[in-house]
Coordinates of C-alpha atoms and ligand atoms in Angstrom, one line a residue:
M1 CA -53.2 206.0 -221.2
G2 CA -54.8 205.2 -224.6
I3 CA -52.5 202.1 -225.3
A4 CA -54.3 199.6 -226.9
G5 CA -54.3 195.9 -225.0
R6 CA -52.4 194.2 -227.9
T7 CA -49.7 196.8 -228.0
R8 CA -49.5 196.3 -224.0
V9 CA -49.4 192.4 -224.0
W10 CA -46.8 192.8 -226.9
M11 CA -44.5 194.9 -224.8
Y12 CA -45.2 192.6 -221.8
E13 CA -44.2 189.7 -223.5
R14 CA -41.0 191.3 -225.1
M15 CA -39.8 192.4 -221.6
L16 CA -40.2 188.8 -220.5
L17 CA -38.3 187.5 -223.5
S18 CA -35.3 189.9 -222.5
R19 CA -35.8 189.2 -218.8
Y20 CA -35.9 185.4 -219.2
L21 CA -32.9 185.0 -221.6
E22 CA -30.7 187.0 -219.5
E23 CA -31.6 184.6 -216.5
L24 CA -30.4 182.2 -218.5
L25 CA -27.4 184.0 -219.9
I26 CA -26.1 184.8 -216.1
P27 CA -25.5 181.5 -215.0
A28 CA -24.1 180.4 -218.0
Y29 CA -21.9 184.0 -218.2
F30 CA -20.4 182.3 -215.0
E31 CA -19.6 178.8 -216.0
E32 CA -15.8 178.4 -215.9
K33 CA -14.9 182.1 -215.2
L34 CA -14.6 181.3 -211.5
P35 CA -13.0 181.2 -208.8
A36 CA -10.2 183.8 -210.4
F37 CA -13.1 185.4 -212.7
D38 CA -11.2 185.1 -215.8
M39 CA -13.3 186.8 -218.8
R40 CA -11.5 184.7 -221.2
K41 CA -13.1 181.5 -220.1
G42 CA -16.8 180.2 -220.4
P43 CA -19.4 179.7 -223.6
L44 CA -19.8 183.6 -223.1
P45 CA -16.4 185.0 -222.8
G46 CA -15.6 188.8 -222.7
E47 CA -17.6 191.3 -220.9
I48 CA -21.3 191.4 -221.0
H49 CA -23.7 194.3 -219.7
W50 CA -27.1 193.3 -218.6
S51 CA -30.7 194.9 -219.6
Y52 CA -32.1 193.5 -216.4
G53 CA -34.3 196.0 -215.3
Q54 CA -34.4 198.3 -218.4
E55 CA -36.8 196.4 -220.4
P56 CA -39.6 199.1 -220.5
V57 CA -37.4 201.5 -222.5
A58 CA -36.5 199.3 -225.2
V59 CA -40.7 198.0 -225.5
G60 CA -41.6 201.4 -225.1
V61 CA -40.1 203.1 -227.9
C62 CA -40.2 200.1 -230.1
S63 CA -43.8 199.8 -229.8
V64 CA -44.4 203.1 -231.8
L65 CA -42.1 202.1 -234.6
G66 CA -42.6 200.5 -237.9
P67 CA -40.0 198.4 -240.3
E68 CA -39.1 201.6 -241.9
D69 CA -37.6 203.0 -239.0
M70 CA -34.3 202.4 -237.7
V71 CA -33.0 201.6 -234.3
T72 CA -29.3 202.0 -233.0
T73 CA -27.9 201.3 -229.5
A74 CA -24.8 201.1 -227.4
H75 CA -23.2 198.0 -225.1
R76 CA -26.3 197.1 -223.2
P77 CA -28.3 196.2 -226.1
H78 CA -30.4 192.7 -225.7
H79 CA -33.7 194.5 -224.6
V80 CA -33.4 196.8 -227.9
A81 CA -32.5 193.9 -229.7
I82 CA -35.6 192.0 -228.5
A83 CA -37.9 194.9 -228.6
R84 CA -36.9 195.3 -232.3
D85 CA -37.6 191.8 -233.3
V86 CA -34.4 190.5 -234.5
N87 CA -34.4 187.0 -234.8
L88 CA -34.1 185.3 -231.5
D89 CA -32.2 182.2 -232.3
R90 CA -29.7 184.3 -234.5
L91 CA -29.5 186.8 -231.9
V92 CA -28.7 184.2 -228.8
A93 CA -26.3 182.3 -231.4
E94 CA -24.8 185.7 -231.8
I95 CA -24.3 186.5 -227.7
F96 CA -22.7 183.2 -227.8
Q97 CA -20.3 184.0 -230.7
K98 CA -21.2 181.5 -232.7
N99 CA -21.7 180.1 -236.6
S100 CA -25.7 180.8 -236.8
G101 CA -25.1 184.1 -235.3
L102 CA -26.6 187.2 -236.6
S103 CA -22.8 188.1 -237.9
E104 CA -21.6 184.4 -237.8
G105 CA -20.1 185.0 -234.0
R106 CA -17.9 188.2 -235.1
G107 CA -19.7 190.5 -233.3
G108 CA -20.7 189.2 -230.2
H109 CA -23.1 190.8 -227.5
M110 CA -21.9 194.2 -228.0
H111 CA -21.8 194.2 -231.8
L112 CA -25.0 193.0 -232.9
Y113 CA -26.3 193.7 -236.1
D114 CA -29.6 193.0 -238.0
A115 CA -30.2 194.9 -241.5
S116 CA -33.4 193.0 -242.0
V117 CA -35.0 195.0 -239.2
N118 CA -32.8 198.2 -239.4
F119 CA -31.1 197.6 -236.0
S120 CA -27.6 197.6 -234.8
C121 CA -25.3 198.5 -231.7
S122 CA -21.9 199.3 -230.9
S123 CA -19.5 198.9 -227.8
I124 CA -18.2 202.4 -228.3
V125 CA -20.1 204.6 -226.1
C126 CA -21.9 207.5 -227.9
E127 CA -20.9 206.2 -231.1
S128 CA -24.2 206.1 -232.5
M129 CA -25.3 209.1 -232.4
G130 CA -23.6 210.4 -235.8
P131 CA -24.6 207.6 -238.0
T132 CA -28.2 207.4 -236.7
A133 CA -28.1 211.1 -237.3
G134 CA -27.3 210.4 -240.9
M135 CA -29.8 207.4 -241.2
A136 CA -32.2 210.6 -240.4
L137 CA -30.6 212.9 -242.9
A138 CA -30.6 210.1 -245.5
S139 CA -34.5 209.4 -244.8
K140 CA -35.1 213.1 -245.3
L141 CA -33.2 213.8 -248.4
R142 CA -34.8 210.9 -250.1
A143 CA -38.4 212.1 -248.5
E144 CA -39.0 208.7 -247.1
R145 CA -41.1 208.0 -243.9
G146 CA -38.4 206.5 -241.6
V147 CA -37.2 207.8 -238.5
A148 CA -34.2 207.2 -237.0
V149 CA -33.5 206.5 -233.0
T150 CA -30.6 205.8 -231.1
I151 CA -30.8 204.3 -227.7
I152 CA -28.2 205.2 -225.5
G153 CA -26.8 206.1 -221.7
E154 CA -27.2 209.1 -219.6
G155 CA -23.4 208.9 -219.2
A156 CA -23.1 208.9 -223.1
V157 CA -24.6 212.1 -223.6
N158 CA -21.6 213.9 -221.9
Q159 CA -19.6 212.9 -225.2
G160 CA -18.4 216.0 -227.2
V161 CA -20.1 214.5 -230.5
W162 CA -23.6 214.1 -228.6
H163 CA -23.7 217.9 -228.6
E164 CA -22.4 218.3 -232.4
V165 CA -25.0 215.8 -233.4
M166 CA -27.8 217.3 -231.6
N167 CA -27.1 221.1 -232.7
M168 CA -27.0 219.6 -236.6
A169 CA -29.9 217.7 -236.1
A170 CA -32.1 220.4 -234.7
L171 CA -30.7 222.9 -237.4
W172 CA -31.4 220.4 -240.3
K173 CA -34.8 219.7 -238.1
L174 CA -33.9 215.6 -238.9
P175 CA -36.3 212.9 -238.0
F176 CA -34.3 211.8 -235.5
V177 CA -35.0 210.4 -231.8
C178 CA -32.2 210.5 -228.9
V179 CA -33.4 208.3 -226.3
V180 CA -31.7 208.5 -223.0
E181 CA -31.5 205.8 -220.5
D182 CA -31.2 207.2 -217.2
N183 CA -30.2 204.5 -215.1
Y184 CA -28.1 207.0 -213.0
Y185 CA -24.9 205.4 -213.3
G186 CA -22.3 205.5 -215.9
V187 CA -20.1 202.2 -214.7
T188 CA -19.5 203.7 -211.2
V189 CA -20.1 207.5 -211.9
A190 CA -23.4 208.9 -210.5
K191 CA -25.4 211.2 -212.6
H192 CA -25.3 214.1 -210.1
E193 CA -21.1 213.5 -210.2
S194 CA -20.9 214.0 -213.9
T195 CA -23.6 216.0 -215.3
A196 CA -24.2 219.5 -214.5
I197 CA -28.1 219.6 -214.6
A198 CA -30.6 217.1 -213.1
R199 CA -32.2 216.2 -216.5
N200 CA -30.7 215.7 -219.9
S201 CA -33.8 216.6 -221.6
D202 CA -33.6 220.2 -220.3
R203 CA -30.7 220.6 -222.6
A204 CA -33.2 220.6 -225.5
S205 CA -33.9 224.5 -225.3
A206 CA -29.9 224.7 -226.5
Y207 CA -30.4 223.2 -229.3
G208 CA -34.1 224.2 -230.1
C209 CA -35.5 221.1 -230.1
A210 CA -38.1 219.0 -228.0
G211 CA -37.2 217.7 -225.0
E212 CA -39.1 215.3 -222.5
Y213 CA -38.3 213.1 -219.3
V214 CA -40.1 210.4 -218.1
E215 CA -40.5 208.8 -214.7
G216 CA -41.2 205.9 -213.3
N217 CA -39.2 203.3 -215.9
D218 CA -42.8 202.7 -217.1
A219 CA -43.8 201.1 -220.4
D220 CA -46.6 202.9 -220.9
R221 CA -45.6 206.3 -220.2
I222 CA -42.2 205.7 -222.4
A223 CA -44.8 204.2 -225.6
A224 CA -46.7 207.6 -225.0
A225 CA -43.6 209.8 -225.1
A226 CA -42.0 208.3 -227.8
G227 CA -45.3 208.4 -229.9
R228 CA -45.3 212.2 -229.7
A229 CA -41.5 212.5 -230.3
V230 CA -42.0 210.1 -233.4
E231 CA -45.0 212.1 -234.6
R232 CA -43.0 215.3 -234.3
A233 CA -40.2 213.8 -236.3
R234 CA -42.4 212.1 -239.2
A235 CA -44.2 216.2 -239.4
G236 CA -40.8 217.5 -240.2
H237 CA -40.7 219.1 -236.4
G238 CA -36.8 217.9 -236.1
P239 CA -35.6 215.6 -233.2
T240 CA -36.5 215.2 -229.6
I241 CA -34.4 214.5 -226.6
L242 CA -36.4 211.8 -224.8
E243 CA -34.7 211.1 -221.3
V244 CA -36.2 207.9 -219.5
Q245 CA -35.6 207.1 -215.9
T246 CA -34.8 203.5 -215.7
A247 CA -32.9 200.8 -213.3
R248 CA -29.6 198.9 -213.9
L249 CA -30.7 196.2 -211.4
K250 CA -27.6 194.0 -212.4
G251 CA -24.6 196.4 -212.3
H252 CA -22.7 197.7 -214.9
Y253 CA -21.3 194.5 -216.1
A254 CA -21.8 190.7 -215.2
G255 CA -19.9 190.6 -211.9
D256 CA -20.7 194.2 -210.9
Q257 CA -23.1 193.7 -207.5
N258 CA -24.1 197.8 -207.3
T259 CA -22.4 197.7 -204.0
Y260 CA -21.4 201.3 -204.6
V261 CA -25.0 202.6 -205.3
P262 CA -26.1 204.2 -201.9
K263 CA -29.3 202.3 -200.4
A264 CA -31.5 205.6 -200.9
I265 CA -31.1 205.6 -204.6
L266 CA -31.2 201.5 -204.7
E267 CA -34.5 201.7 -202.8
K268 CA -36.2 204.5 -204.8
Y269 CA -35.1 203.7 -208.1
F270 CA -33.6 200.2 -208.6
V271 CA -37.2 198.6 -208.6
D272 CA -37.8 195.8 -210.6
P273 CA -40.5 197.1 -213.3
I274 CA -41.9 193.7 -214.6
P275 CA -44.1 192.7 -211.8
S276 CA -46.1 196.1 -211.5
Y277 CA -46.8 196.1 -215.2
R278 CA -47.6 192.4 -215.2
A279 CA -50.3 193.6 -212.0
R280 CA -51.6 196.6 -214.1
L281 CA -52.4 194.4 -217.3
L282 CA -54.4 192.0 -215.1
A283 CA -56.4 195.1 -213.2
D284 CA -57.2 196.4 -216.5
G285 CA -57.9 193.0 -218.4
D286 CA -55.7 193.0 -220.7
L287 CA -54.5 189.7 -219.3
T288 CA -55.9 186.8 -217.3
E289 CA -54.0 184.9 -214.8
E290 CA -54.4 181.9 -217.3
S291 CA -53.3 184.0 -220.2
A292 CA -50.5 185.8 -218.7
A293 CA -49.2 182.2 -217.3
S294 CA -49.5 180.4 -220.6
L295 CA -47.5 183.8 -222.0
E296 CA -44.8 183.0 -219.4
T297 CA -44.8 179.4 -220.3
K298 CA -44.2 180.0 -224.1
V299 CA -41.5 183.0 -223.4
R300 CA -39.7 180.6 -221.1
A301 CA -39.8 177.3 -223.8
D302 CA -38.7 179.8 -226.6
V303 CA -35.5 181.5 -225.1
K304 CA -34.7 177.6 -223.6
A305 CA -34.5 176.8 -227.1
A306 CA -33.0 179.7 -228.4
V307 CA -30.1 178.8 -225.9
D308 CA -30.0 175.3 -226.2
F309 CA -29.6 175.8 -229.8
A310 CA -26.8 178.6 -229.5
R311 CA -24.8 176.0 -227.0
K312 CA -25.0 173.3 -229.5
D313 CA -24.1 175.4 -232.8
E314 CA -20.8 175.4 -233.9
Y315 CA -18.0 178.3 -234.1
A316 CA -17.1 179.8 -237.3
P317 CA -14.7 177.5 -238.9
A318 CA -11.1 179.0 -238.2
E319 CA -10.2 179.3 -242.1
S320 CA -13.0 181.9 -242.5
A321 CA -11.4 184.1 -239.9
L322 CA -10.0 186.4 -242.6
E323 CA -13.2 186.8 -244.5
R324 CA -14.9 189.8 -245.0
V325 CA -11.7 192.0 -243.6
F326 CA -10.9 195.3 -245.3
A327 CA -7.4 195.0 -245.4
Ligands
TPP401 C1 -16.0 205.9 -226.2 C2 -15.8 204.9 -224.9 N1 -15.2 205.4 -223.7 C3 -15.5 204.6 -222.9 C4 -15.9 203.5 -222.7 C5 -16.0 202.5 -221.6 N2 -17.4 202.1 -221.1 C6 -18.4 201.2 -221.5 S1 -19.9 201.4 -220.8 C7 -19.4 202.8 -220.0 C8 -20.1 203.8 -219.4 C9 -21.6 204.0 -220.2 O1 -22.4 204.9 -219.3 P1 -24.2 204.8 -219.9 O2 -23.7 205.7 -221.4 O3 -24.7 205.6 -218.8 O4 -24.6 203.7 -220.3 P2 -25.0 202.7 -219.3 O5 -24.2 201.4 -219.1 O6 -25.7 202.9 -217.7 O7 -25.9 201.7 -220.1 C10 -18.0 203.1 -220.2 C11 -17.4 204.3 -219.8 C12 -16.3 202.7 -224.1 N3 -16.8 202.1 -224.5 N4 -16.4 203.6 -225.1
MG402 MG1 -26.1 205.2 -217.3

């Protein structure tokens, strides 16, 4: 596949960071919420969307980007923030809505923002399209190298704004990549119930841009396809719609059990991508059992330290609530 062993180990490590973090956040989320499932309660109040199962998309895409590039995403952001190298302590503190968080706890899990690595996300489905294409336009007008990438769901691309932006991005040959995470569901609505064609990447022909679909939820294949898309963007050939098959293993939001997903789809597509990737890296000699085990131990320790830190951290002082408010 031509991907350096070092890059593959980095992708494995970032996938584990996201996965092990969520393995700690999931029980934390349910603290104090049950039995009534009161969303206001516990250390993680509100709604959370786990990235669990979708880690290959973020690491594959971010593995081909540099610091000059820009990455945005939506309401399911943990894997993308981690693949983009957002500071782990500040990320986790933000998820816990604490004062050391990226935005001093004002954003929370769905509004992570870190200008130091050109990363942001939004709870509004498809919101990122316009601003991210705007970043691509700025990069082009300034004759800079940066490519702007947004990672959004297959449900999002049925929003009207998506079509407007794709048309403009293609017309102006912007250095823009729209990565579509095809986890086959927008909340409880299956792709075949919401979308007229099987692959959103085929919509590329309507805009005169490149389109590619990647099967298998496979970090190596995603990295290769993302590499092609970013190369086209940097060379001035305009945007790509890169749709990637992935697996929403923990339901739409915390508490959803995927019970409405038919067994045939669950068994065929909702498969954990991490064990097979580990096995491949061992088979190819990129990892040994010993180096894999020591990496896994270190990642577990790092996420535990970040969660312990966030739990002990303070909330922003009440008197700061009106700071940085526009009106
Ligand atoms: C504009 C807008 N409409 C509706 C919602 C409620 N909502 C949150 S996530 C979601 C589904 C998104 O599905 P998809 O884009 O496929 O992303 P996924 O959750 O599968 O990652 C909806 C409808 C929203 N946040 N914003
Ligand atoms: Mg979806």
